Amino acid sequence: MHPFDPGDVAVPDELPTPFKQGRPHPLAARAAAELQAYLEGSMPEHVVRGPLGGKMFGVLVVRTAAGEFGTLWGFAGMIEGQRIVPNFVPPVCDEDAHAALWATEGAEVERLTAAIDAAPEGPERDAMIEEQRARSQALLPKLQDTYRIPNARGQERTLAELFAPRPIPGGSGDCAAPKLLAHAYRTGLYPVALAEFWWGSPTPAGGRHHGVFYPACRGKCATILPFMLEGVPCEPPPSYGNHGVLDDAPRPVFEDDDLVVVDKPSGLLSVPGRGNALRDCVQVRVQQRYDGPDPSWPRLVHRLDQLTSGLLIVAKHKPAYVGIQQQFSRRTITKRYIALVHGDVASERGEIDLPIRTDIDDRPRQMHDPEHGKPAVTRWENLGREGEYTRIAFFPKTGRTHQLRMHAAHPMGLGAPIVGDPLYGFPDDAPRMMLHAESLAFVHPMRGNPIELTVPAPF
């Protein structure tokens, strides 16, 4: 435990939720600044500025039974291949059992990997690949079984018990937050405030910025941390339902017997999410307005992210739905988005071609993956500098999830995150994410006449 003086910062009555976007509690931010000063002066440059990018670090403000304050420092994964590093908490797993497995079965996997890299193409190499895959698959559950996840009540669960019946995501238990909480419980310390931040270069996949605080991941920690926090008074996690959306939204912009085009406000889901709390959305609201004989119509033909505003096409019947869907498939529909992005974008225009896929360990975040990602192409134009921001027009040629957000933020794209983007941007005071689907141009699916609609960005 590192000594820590809260100073005049108020101590929270309950642990602030680790799943909240933006800046953490001031107490955790103060503790993070001390860790960042240490990293700046003591962490080897190649560790956080290497080709694979930086690393997620975390701090946990704790209190002893005697009422003294301190901090614990943690990191995700390993540092230079080491799981135990001076000044940082140890891993959650039984390190001796984990190391023994890796020294025996893991060494054989590594030997096969090296042999595969050196072998020429052919049946012998293919056989080694199959053997390496089989050995890796057999080793993984054994390694995962060395993790015993504790909580404040003195209970423990295995990863398999926590994730059942789903498979265990890779790296589960190795994020900074589980390490910090586990060490606190095992040494009799009480958790007070927690924060995690990225330190160093962005990863090749993008979506991480130096010094920015991030919430605990949903892919792994959303399952692990609720159990670990049992027995600790804790702020509830944020709701991902609709907030501040007027009852009469979305506003119709165009309507006839076949289609209705609406202007979706930021904060309203396009289609229902999981659970009753996420049922309110554009599709349900439009269906309630028309209350026809078939409750599944009208139906959205495409979607916008919850935080994105703008034009959405809703088909009133199947022939209209199929006709618009075919135009999207053929990429004959023209879409124009307006965004405010951070900083000064120097170029006038360009095209971003970065394949992306879902980050399965941190859904719904997307990541750049040139090998396994789906094609994603965006044309853009610079509309001018506005103070600290630049106004950009985006013309997506493909329609991948979070495509514009990812292409804006990635250093191989614009390198300029959209203002107010909680996933790929910076914590700021923007009232919303500054991305708006401003215009749509398509051919009427039943009448064949061209239609062009525009709703200017509300920012």
CSV table of C-alpha atoms in Angstrom, one decimal:
chain,number,residue,atom,x,y,z
A,1,MET,CA,0.0,0.0,0.0
A,2,HIS,CA,1.3,3.5,-0.9
A,3,PRO,CA,0.7,6.3,1.6
A,4,PHE,CA,-2.0,8.8,0.5
A,5,ASP,CA,-3.3,12.0,1.9
A,6,PRO,CA,-6.9,12.8,0.8
A,7,GLY,CA,-6.3,16.5,1.8
A,8,ASP,CA,-9.5,18.5,1.6
A,9,VAL,CA,-11.1,16.1,-0.9
A,10,ALA,CA,-14.4,14.8,0.4
A,11,VAL,CA,-14.4,11.0,1.0
A,12,PRO,CA,-17.4,9.4,-0.7
A,13,ASP,CA,-20.0,7.6,1.5
A,14,GLU,CA,-20.2,4.7,-1.0
A,15,LEU,CA,-17.8,3.4,-3.6
A,16,PRO,CA,-18.4,5.3,-6.9
A,17,THR,CA,-19.3,2.9,-9.6
A,18,PRO,CA,-16.4,1.8,-11.8
A,19,PHE,CA,-18.7,1.7,-14.8
A,20,LYS,CA,-19.3,5.4,-15.1
A,21,GLN,CA,-17.9,7.3,-18.2
A,22,GLY,CA,-15.8,10.4,-17.8
A,23,ARG,CA,-13.6,11.6,-14.9
A,24,PRO,CA,-13.6,9.5,-11.8
A,25,HIS,CA,-14.3,10.7,-8.2
A,26,PRO,CA,-11.9,13.6,-7.3
A,27,LEU,CA,-10.3,11.3,-4.7
A,28,ALA,CA,-9.5,8.7,-7.3
A,29,ALA,CA,-8.3,11.4,-9.8
A,30,ARG,CA,-5.9,12.7,-7.1
A,31,ALA,CA,-4.5,9.2,-6.5
A,32,ALA,CA,-4.3,8.6,-10.3
A,33,ALA,CA,-2.2,11.8,-10.6
A,34,GLU,CA,0.3,10.3,-8.2
A,35,LEU,CA,0.6,7.1,-10.1
A,36,GLN,CA,0.9,9.0,-13.4
A,37,ALA,CA,3.8,11.0,-12.0
A,38,TYR,CA,5.5,7.7,-11.0
A,39,LEU,CA,4.9,6.3,-14.5
A,40,GLU,CA,6.3,9.4,-16.1
A,41,GLY,CA,9.5,9.1,-14.2
A,42,SER,CA,10.0,5.4,-13.7
A,43,MET,CA,8.2,3.4,-16.4
A,44,PRO,CA,10.6,2.4,-19.3
A,45,GLU,CA,9.6,4.3,-22.4
A,46,HIS,CA,9.3,1.2,-24.6
A,47,VAL,CA,6.8,-0.3,-22.3
A,48,VAL,CA,4.1,2.3,-23.0
A,49,ARG,CA,5.4,3.8,-26.3
A,50,GLY,CA,6.1,0.6,-28.2
A,51,PRO,CA,4.5,-0.7,-31.4
A,52,LEU,CA,1.6,-2.4,-29.5
A,53,GLY,CA,0.7,0.9,-27.7
A,54,GLY,CA,0.4,1.6,-24.0
A,55,LYS,CA,-1.4,-0.1,-21.1
A,56,MET,CA,-4.4,0.3,-18.9
A,57,PHE,CA,-3.4,1.2,-15.3
A,58,GLY,CA,-5.6,1.5,-12.2
A,59,VAL,CA,-5.6,3.0,-8.7
A,60,LEU,CA,-7.7,2.1,-5.7
A,61,VAL,CA,-7.9,4.4,-2.7
A,62,VAL,CA,-8.3,2.2,0.3
A,63,ARG,CA,-8.7,2.6,4.1
A,64,THR,CA,-7.2,0.5,6.8
A,65,ALA,CA,-9.2,-0.8,9.8
A,66,ALA,CA,-7.5,2.0,11.8
A,67,GLY,CA,-8.9,4.6,9.4
A,68,GLU,CA,-5.6,5.4,7.6
A,69,PHE,CA,-5.7,6.0,3.8
A,70,GLY,CA,-3.5,4.6,1.1
A,71,THR,CA,-3.5,3.6,-2.5
A,72,LEU,CA,-3.0,0.4,-4.5
A,73,TRP,CA,-1.6,0.5,-8.0
A,74,GLY,CA,-2.4,-2.1,-10.7
A,75,PHE,CA,-2.1,-2.7,-14.4
A,76,ALA,CA,-3.9,-4.9,-16.9
A,77,GLY,CA,-2.2,-8.0,-18.2
A,78,MET,CA,1.6,-8.1,-17.9
A,79,ILE,CA,4.5,-5.7,-18.1
A,80,GLU,CA,7.4,-6.9,-20.2
A,81,GLY,CA,6.1,-10.5,-19.8
A,82,GLN,CA,5.9,-10.2,-16.0
A,83,ARG,CA,2.8,-10.6,-14.0
A,84,ILE,CA,4.4,-9.5,-10.7
A,85,VAL,CA,6.1,-6.1,-10.8
A,86,PRO,CA,7.4,-4.1,-7.8
A,87,ASN,CA,5.0,-1.3,-6.5
A,88,PHE,CA,2.0,-3.0,-8.2
A,89,VAL,CA,-0.5,-5.5,-6.8
A,90,PRO,CA,-0.1,-9.1,-7.8
A,91,PRO,CA,-2.4,-11.0,-10.2
A,92,VAL,CA,-5.7,-12.5,-9.0
A,93,CYS,CA,-4.7,-16.0,-9.8
A,94,ASP,CA,-2.7,-18.5,-7.8
A,95,GLU,CA,0.6,-17.4,-9.3
A,96,ASP,CA,2.5,-20.6,-8.3
A,97,ALA,CA,-0.1,-22.8,-9.9
A,98,HIS,CA,-0.3,-20.6,-13.0
A,99,ALA,CA,3.4,-20.5,-13.4
A,100,ALA,CA,3.7,-24.3,-13.0
A,101,LEU,CA,1.2,-24.8,-15.8
A,102,TRP,CA,2.9,-22.3,-18.1
A,103,ALA,CA,6.3,-23.9,-17.4
A,104,THR,CA,5.1,-27.3,-18.5
A,105,GLU,CA,2.2,-27.3,-20.9
A,106,GLY,CA,2.7,-23.7,-21.8
A,107,ALA,CA,6.3,-24.3,-22.7
A,108,GLU,CA,5.2,-27.0,-25.2
A,109,VAL,CA,2.7,-24.6,-26.8
A,110,GLU,CA,5.5,-22.0,-27.2
A,111,ARG,CA,7.8,-24.6,-28.6
A,112,LEU,CA,5.2,-25.6,-31.2
A,113,THR,CA,4.6,-21.9,-32.0
A,114,ALA,CA,8.3,-21.3,-32.7
A,115,ALA,CA,8.5,-24.5,-34.8
A,116,ILE,CA,5.4,-23.4,-36.9
A,117,ASP,CA,7.0,-20.0,-37.5
A,118,ALA,CA,10.2,-21.6,-38.8
A,119,ALA,CA,8.6,-24.4,-40.9
A,120,PRO,CA,7.8,-24.2,-44.6
A,121,GLU,CA,4.3,-24.5,-45.9
A,122,GLY,CA,3.1,-28.1,-46.1
A,123,PRO,CA,1.4,-31.1,-44.4
A,124,GLU,CA,4.0,-31.2,-41.6
A,125,ARG,CA,3.4,-27.5,-40.7
A,126,ASP,CA,-0.4,-28.0,-40.9
A,127,ALA,CA,-0.1,-30.9,-38.4
A,128,MET,CA,1.9,-28.8,-36.0
A,129,ILE,CA,-0.7,-26.0,-36.2
A,130,GLU,CA,-3.5,-28.5,-35.3
A,131,GLU,CA,-1.4,-29.9,-32.4
A,132,GLN,CA,-0.7,-26.4,-31.1
A,133,ARG,CA,-4.3,-25.4,-31.3
A,134,ALA,CA,-5.4,-28.6,-29.5
A,135,ARG,CA,-2.8,-28.0,-26.7
A,136,SER,CA,-3.7,-24.4,-26.3
A,137,GLN,CA,-7.4,-25.2,-26.0
A,138,ALA,CA,-6.6,-27.9,-23.4
A,139,LEU,CA,-4.4,-25.5,-21.4
A,140,LEU,CA,-6.7,-22.5,-21.3
A,141,PRO,CA,-9.3,-23.9,-18.9
A,142,LYS,CA,-6.6,-25.1,-16.6
A,143,LEU,CA,-5.1,-21.6,-16.4
A,144,GLN,CA,-8.5,-20.0,-15.9
A,145,ASP,CA,-9.1,-22.4,-13.0
A,146,THR,CA,-6.2,-20.9,-11.1
A,147,TYR,CA,-8.3,-17.8,-10.6
A,148,ARG,CA,-10.4,-17.5,-7.4
A,149,ILE,CA,-12.4,-14.3,-7.4
A,150,PRO,CA,-13.0,-12.9,-3.9
A,151,ASN,CA,-15.6,-10.4,-2.6
A,152,ALA,CA,-16.0,-8.3,0.5
A,153,ARG,CA,-18.1,-11.0,2.2
A,154,GLY,CA,-15.2,-13.4,2.2
A,155,GLN,CA,-16.7,-15.5,-0.6
A,156,GLU,CA,-14.9,-16.8,-3.7
A,157,ARG,CA,-16.0,-17.9,-7.1
A,158,THR,CA,-14.1,-19.4,-10.1
A,159,LEU,CA,-14.3,-17.7,-13.5
A,160,ALA,CA,-16.3,-20.6,-14.8
A,161,GLU,CA,-18.9,-20.1,-12.0
A,162,LEU,CA,-19.2,-16.4,-12.7
A,163,PHE,CA,-19.5,-16.7,-16.5
A,164,ALA,CA,-21.6,-19.9,-16.8
A,165,PRO,CA,-23.2,-20.9,-19.1
A,166,ARG,CA,-21.2,-18.6,-21.4
A,167,PRO,CA,-17.5,-19.2,-22.3
A,168,ILE,CA,-14.9,-17.3,-20.3
A,169,PRO,CA,-13.5,-14.3,-22.3
A,170,GLY,CA,-9.8,-14.2,-22.7
A,171,GLY,CA,-8.0,-12.2,-20.1
A,172,SER,CA,-10.8,-12.3,-17.6
A,173,GLY,CA,-9.5,-11.4,-14.1
A,174,ASP,CA,-6.4,-9.7,-15.5
A,175,CYS,CA,-7.8,-6.2,-15.8
A,176,ALA,CA,-6.6,-3.6,-13.3
A,177,ALA,CA,-9.8,-3.3,-11.3
A,178,PRO,CA,-10.2,-7.0,-10.3
A,179,LYS,CA,-6.5,-7.1,-9.3
A,180,LEU,CA,-6.9,-4.1,-7.1
A,181,LEU,CA,-10.1,-5.2,-5.4
A,182,ALA,CA,-8.8,-8.8,-4.8
A,183,HIS,CA,-5.6,-7.5,-3.2
A,184,ALA,CA,-7.6,-5.1,-1.0
A,185,TYR,CA,-9.8,-7.9,0.3
A,186,ARG,CA,-6.9,-10.3,0.8
A,187,THR,CA,-5.0,-7.7,2.9
A,188,GLY,CA,-7.9,-6.4,5.0
A,189,LEU,CA,-8.2,-3.0,3.2
A,190,TYR,CA,-11.5,-1.3,2.5
A,191,PRO,CA,-12.1,0.1,-1.0
A,192,VAL,CA,-13.0,3.8,-1.2
A,193,ALA,CA,-12.6,5.0,-4.8
A,194,LEU,CA,-11.3,3.5,-8.0
A,195,ALA,CA,-10.1,4.7,-11.4
A,196,GLU,CA,-8.6,3.2,-14.5
A,197,PHE,CA,-6.8,5.1,-17.3
A,198,TRP,CA,-4.8,4.5,-20.4
A,199,TRP,CA,-1.1,5.4,-20.4
A,200,GLY,CA,1.1,5.6,-23.5
A,201,SER,CA,0.6,5.2,-27.2
A,202,PRO,CA,-2.8,4.1,-28.7
A,203,THR,CA,-3.1,0.5,-29.6
A,204,PRO,CA,-3.0,-0.5,-33.3
A,205,ALA,CA,-6.7,-1.2,-32.9
A,206,GLY,CA,-7.4,2.4,-31.7
A,207,GLY,CA,-9.9,3.7,-29.2
A,208,ARG,CA,-7.5,4.5,-26.4
A,209,HIS,CA,-5.9,7.9,-25.6
A,210,HIS,CA,-3.0,8.8,-23.3
A,211,GLY,CA,-4.1,9.9,-19.9
A,212,VAL,CA,-7.8,9.4,-20.5
A,213,PHE,CA,-9.9,7.7,-17.8
A,214,TYR,CA,-12.1,4.7,-19.0
A,215,PRO,CA,-14.8,2.8,-17.2
A,216,ALA,CA,-14.4,-0.9,-16.4
A,217,CYS,CA,-14.9,-3.1,-19.5
A,218,ARG,CA,-18.3,-4.6,-20.2
A,219,GLY,CA,-17.0,-7.8,-21.8
A,220,LYS,CA,-15.2,-9.1,-18.7
A,221,CYS,CA,-15.5,-6.8,-15.7
A,222,ALA,CA,-19.3,-6.3,-16.1
A,223,THR,CA,-19.6,-9.9,-15.0
A,224,ILE,CA,-16.7,-10.1,-12.5
A,225,LEU,CA,-17.0,-6.8,-10.6
A,226,PRO,CA,-20.6,-7.0,-9.4
A,227,PHE,CA,-19.7,-10.2,-7.5
A,228,MET,CA,-16.5,-8.6,-6.2
A,229,LEU,CA,-18.4,-5.6,-4.9
A,230,GLU,CA,-21.0,-7.6,-2.9
A,231,GLY,CA,-20.7,-6.5,0.7
A,232,VAL,CA,-19.4,-3.0,-0.3
A,233,PRO,CA,-21.9,0.0,-0.3
A,234,CYS,CA,-21.5,1.0,-4.0
A,235,GLU,CA,-23.1,3.5,-6.3
A,236,PRO,CA,-25.3,1.7,-8.8
A,237,PRO,CA,-24.0,1.4,-12.4
A,238,PRO,CA,-25.3,3.9,-15.0
A,239,SER,CA,-28.5,3.0,-16.8
A,240,TYR,CA,-28.1,2.7,-20.6
A,241,GLY,CA,-31.8,3.5,-21.3
A,242,ASN,CA,-33.1,6.7,-22.8
A,243,HIS,CA,-32.6,10.0,-20.9
A,244,GLY,CA,-34.0,13.4,-21.6
A,245,VAL,CA,-35.9,12.3,-24.7
A,246,LEU,CA,-39.2,14.1,-25.3
A,247,ASP,CA,-42.4,12.0,-25.3
A,248,ASP,CA,-43.3,13.1,-28.9
A,249,ALA,CA,-39.9,12.2,-30.4
A,250,PRO,CA,-39.0,11.3,-33.1
A,251,ARG,CA,-40.3,14.0,-35.3
A,252,PRO,CA,-41.5,12.9,-38.8
A,253,VAL,CA,-39.7,14.6,-41.7
A,254,PHE,CA,-41.4,12.8,-44.6
A,255,GLU,CA,-44.3,10.5,-44.8
A,256,ASP,CA,-46.6,8.7,-47.3
A,257,ASP,CA,-48.4,5.4,-47.5
A,258,ASP,CA,-45.1,3.4,-47.8
A,259,LEU,CA,-42.5,5.2,-45.7
A,260,VAL,CA,-42.0,7.6,-42.8
A,261,VAL,CA,-38.6,9.3,-42.3
A,262,VAL,CA,-38.0,10.6,-38.8
A,263,ASP,CA,-35.4,12.8,-37.1
A,264,LYS,CA,-34.1,10.7,-34.2
A,265,PRO,CA,-32.9,12.7,-31.2
A,266,SER,CA,-29.6,11.9,-29.5
A,267,GLY,CA,-30.2,9.6,-26.5
A,268,LEU,CA,-33.0,7.5,-28.1
A,269,LEU,CA,-32.3,3.9,-29.1
A,270,SER,CA,-33.1,2.9,-32.7
A,271,VAL,CA,-34.4,-0.6,-31.8
A,272,PRO,CA,-35.1,-2.3,-28.5
A,273,GLY,CA,-32.2,-3.4,-26.4
A,274,ARG,CA,-32.2,-6.3,-23.9
A,275,GLY,CA,-34.7,-6.1,-21.0
A,276,ASN,CA,-37.8,-4.0,-20.5
A,277,ALA,CA,-35.7,-0.9,-19.4
A,278,LEU,CA,-34.4,-0.7,-23.0
A,279,ARG,CA,-37.6,-1.3,-24.8
A,280,ASP,CA,-38.3,2.4,-25.5
A,281,CYS,CA,-36.9,3.2,-29.0
A,282,VAL,CA,-37.7,4.7,-32.3
A,283,GLN,CA,-39.2,1.5,-33.7
A,284,VAL,CA,-41.5,0.9,-30.8
A,285,ARG,CA,-42.6,4.6,-30.7
A,286,VAL,CA,-43.4,4.6,-34.4
A,287,GLN,CA,-45.3,1.3,-34.2
A,288,GLN,CA,-47.4,2.7,-31.4
A,289,ARG,CA,-48.4,5.7,-33.5
A,290,TYR,CA,-49.7,3.6,-36.4
A,291,ASP,CA,-51.2,0.7,-34.4
A,292,GLY,CA,-51.9,-1.4,-37.5
A,293,PRO,CA,-53.2,-5.0,-37.8
A,294,ASP,CA,-49.6,-6.3,-37.7
A,295,PRO,CA,-47.7,-5.0,-34.6
A,296,SER,CA,-44.3,-5.7,-36.2
A,297,TRP,CA,-44.9,-2.9,-38.7
A,298,PRO,CA,-43.7,-0.2,-39.4
A,299,ARG,CA,-40.1,-1.3,-39.2
A,300,LEU,CA,-36.7,0.5,-39.3
A,301,VAL,CA,-34.6,-0.3,-42.4
A,302,HIS,CA,-31.4,0.9,-40.8
A,303,ARG,CA,-30.1,2.2,-37.4
A,304,LEU,CA,-28.2,5.0,-35.7
A,305,ASP,CA,-26.2,4.7,-32.5
A,306,GLN,CA,-28.2,5.8,-29.4
A,307,LEU,CA,-26.0,8.9,-29.1
A,308,THR,CA,-26.3,9.9,-32.8
A,309,SER,CA,-29.1,12.1,-34.0
A,310,GLY,CA,-30.6,12.4,-37.4
A,311,LEU,CA,-32.5,10.8,-40.3
A,312,LEU,CA,-33.9,7.3,-40.1
A,313,ILE,CA,-36.1,5.5,-42.7
A,314,VAL,CA,-39.0,3.5,-41.4
A,315,ALA,CA,-40.9,1.2,-43.8
A,316,LYS,CA,-44.6,0.7,-43.3
A,317,HIS,CA,-44.8,-2.6,-45.1
A,318,LYS,CA,-42.6,-5.4,-46.4
A,319,PRO,CA,-42.3,-4.4,-50.1
A,320,ALA,CA,-41.1,-0.9,-49.1
A,321,TYR,CA,-38.8,-2.4,-46.5
A,322,VAL,CA,-37.2,-4.8,-49.1
A,323,GLY,CA,-36.9,-2.0,-51.7
A,324,ILE,CA,-35.0,0.3,-49.3
A,325,GLN,CA,-32.9,-2.5,-47.9
A,326,GLN,CA,-31.8,-3.4,-51.5
A,327,GLN,CA,-30.6,0.1,-52.0
A,328,PHE,CA,-28.6,0.0,-48.8
A,329,SER,CA,-27.1,-3.4,-49.9
A,330,ARG,CA,-26.2,-1.9,-53.3
A,331,ARG,CA,-24.8,1.2,-51.6
A,332,THR,CA,-26.9,3.5,-53.8
A,333,ILE,CA,-28.3,5.5,-50.9
A,334,THR,CA,-26.3,8.7,-50.2
A,335,LYS,CA,-25.7,9.6,-46.5
A,336,ARG,CA,-24.1,12.7,-45.1
A,337,TYR,CA,-23.2,13.1,-41.5
A,338,ILE,CA,-22.0,16.2,-39.7
A,339,ALA,CA,-19.6,16.0,-36.7
A,340,LEU,CA,-17.5,18.2,-34.4
A,341,VAL,CA,-14.1,16.6,-33.7
A,342,HIS,CA,-11.4,17.6,-31.3
A,343,GLY,CA,-8.5,19.7,-32.6
A,344,ASP,CA,-7.5,21.1,-35.9
A,345,VAL,CA,-7.8,18.8,-38.9
A,346,ALA,CA,-5.3,20.2,-41.4
A,347,SER,CA,-6.3,18.4,-44.6
A,348,GLU,CA,-9.3,19.5,-46.7
A,349,ARG,CA,-10.7,16.1,-47.5
A,350,GLY,CA,-9.8,12.4,-47.7
A,351,GLU,CA,-10.9,8.8,-47.5
A,352,ILE,CA,-10.4,6.5,-44.5
A,353,ASP,CA,-10.2,2.7,-45.3
A,354,LEU,CA,-9.8,0.9,-41.9
A,355,PRO,CA,-11.5,-2.6,-41.5
A,356,ILE,CA,-13.1,-2.9,-38.1
A,357,ARG,CA,-14.7,-5.6,-35.9
A,358,THR,CA,-16.2,-5.9,-32.5
A,359,ASP,CA,-13.8,-6.0,-29.6
A,360,ILE,CA,-15.2,-9.2,-28.1
A,361,ASP,CA,-13.5,-8.4,-24.8
A,362,ASP,CA,-15.1,-5.0,-24.5
A,363,ARG,CA,-18.4,-4.8,-26.3
A,364,PRO,CA,-19.8,-2.6,-27.8
A,365,ARG,CA,-16.4,-1.1,-28.6
A,366,GLN,CA,-15.1,-1.6,-32.1
A,367,MET,CA,-11.5,-2.1,-33.1
A,368,HIS,CA,-9.4,-1.8,-36.2
A,369,ASP,CA,-8.4,-5.3,-37.5
A,370,PRO,CA,-6.8,-5.4,-40.9
A,371,GLU,CA,-6.9,-9.2,-41.0
A,372,HIS,CA,-10.3,-10.1,-39.5
A,373,GLY,CA,-12.2,-6.8,-39.7
A,374,LYS,CA,-15.0,-6.1,-42.1
A,375,PRO,CA,-14.3,-3.5,-44.8
A,376,ALA,CA,-15.2,0.0,-43.6
A,377,VAL,CA,-14.7,3.1,-45.9
A,378,THR,CA,-15.5,6.7,-45.1
A,379,ARG,CA,-15.1,9.8,-47.3
A,380,TRP,CA,-14.8,13.1,-45.4
A,381,GLU,CA,-14.5,16.8,-46.0
A,382,ASN,CA,-13.2,19.6,-43.7
A,383,LEU,CA,-15.9,22.2,-43.2
A,384,GLY,CA,-13.8,24.6,-41.1
A,385,ARG,CA,-12.3,25.2,-37.7
A,386,GLU,CA,-14.6,26.2,-34.8
A,387,GLY,CA,-12.6,27.2,-31.8
A,388,GLU,CA,-11.0,24.1,-30.3
A,389,TYR,CA,-12.9,21.8,-32.7
A,390,THR,CA,-13.2,21.1,-36.5
A,391,ARG,CA,-16.5,20.6,-38.3
A,392,ILE,CA,-16.4,17.5,-40.5
A,393,ALA,CA,-18.8,16.1,-43.1
A,394,PHE,CA,-18.7,12.3,-43.3
A,395,PHE,CA,-19.9,10.3,-46.3
A,396,PRO,CA,-19.8,6.6,-45.3
A,397,LYS,CA,-19.5,4.1,-48.1
A,398,THR,CA,-20.1,1.2,-45.8
A,399,GLY,CA,-22.3,1.0,-42.7
A,400,ARG,CA,-20.4,-0.7,-39.9
A,401,THR,CA,-21.2,-0.3,-36.3
A,402,HIS,CA,-19.5,2.8,-34.8
A,403,GLN,CA,-17.7,3.2,-38.2
A,404,LEU,CA,-17.6,7.1,-38.1
A,405,ARG,CA,-16.7,7.2,-34.4
A,406,MET,CA,-13.9,4.7,-34.9
A,407,HIS,CA,-12.6,6.3,-38.1
A,408,ALA,CA,-12.6,9.7,-36.5
A,409,ALA,CA,-10.7,8.7,-33.4
A,410,HIS,CA,-8.2,6.2,-34.8
A,411,PRO,CA,-4.7,7.6,-35.4
A,412,MET,CA,-4.7,6.1,-38.9
A,413,GLY,CA,-8.0,7.8,-39.6
A,414,LEU,CA,-8.6,11.4,-38.6
A,415,GLY,CA,-6.9,11.0,-35.3
A,416,ALA,CA,-9.6,13.4,-34.0
A,417,PRO,CA,-12.3,11.9,-31.8
A,418,ILE,CA,-15.8,13.1,-32.1
A,419,VAL,CA,-16.7,15.6,-29.3
A,420,GLY,CA,-18.7,14.0,-26.6
A,421,ASP,CA,-18.0,10.4,-27.6
A,422,PRO,CA,-17.7,8.4,-24.4
A,423,LEU,CA,-16.2,5.3,-26.0
A,424,TYR,CA,-13.6,6.6,-28.4
A,425,GLY,CA,-13.1,10.2,-27.3
A,426,PHE,CA,-12.1,12.3,-24.3
A,427,PRO,CA,-14.1,13.0,-21.1
A,428,ASP,CA,-15.5,16.5,-21.7
A,429,ASP,CA,-18.6,18.5,-20.8
A,430,ALA,CA,-20.3,18.2,-24.1
A,431,PRO,CA,-24.1,18.0,-23.7
A,432,ARG,CA,-24.2,15.1,-26.2
A,433,MET,CA,-22.1,13.3,-28.8
A,434,MET,CA,-21.7,15.7,-31.7
A,435,LEU,CA,-22.6,13.4,-34.6
A,436,HIS,CA,-25.7,13.9,-36.7
A,437,ALA,CA,-27.1,12.1,-39.8
A,438,GLU,CA,-27.9,15.3,-41.7
A,439,SER,CA,-29.1,14.1,-45.1
A,440,LEU,CA,-30.4,11.1,-47.0
A,441,ALA,CA,-30.9,10.6,-50.8
A,442,PHE,CA,-32.6,7.6,-52.1
A,443,VAL,CA,-35.2,6.3,-54.7
A,444,HIS,CA,-38.7,5.8,-53.5
A,445,PRO,CA,-39.1,2.0,-53.4
A,446,MET,CA,-42.7,1.9,-54.7
A,447,ARG,CA,-42.9,5.0,-57.0
A,448,GLY,CA,-39.4,5.3,-58.3
A,449,ASN,CA,-38.9,9.0,-57.8
A,450,PRO,CA,-35.8,10.4,-56.1
A,451,ILE,CA,-36.1,11.7,-52.6
A,452,GLU,CA,-33.6,13.9,-50.8
A,453,LEU,CA,-34.1,15.0,-47.2
A,454,THR,CA,-32.0,17.2,-45.0
A,455,VAL,CA,-32.2,18.1,-41.3
A,456,PRO,CA,-29.4,20.5,-40.3
A,457,ALA,CA,-27.2,19.5,-37.3
A,458,PRO,CA,-28.5,20.9,-34.0
A,459,PHE,CA,-25.0,21.9,-33.0
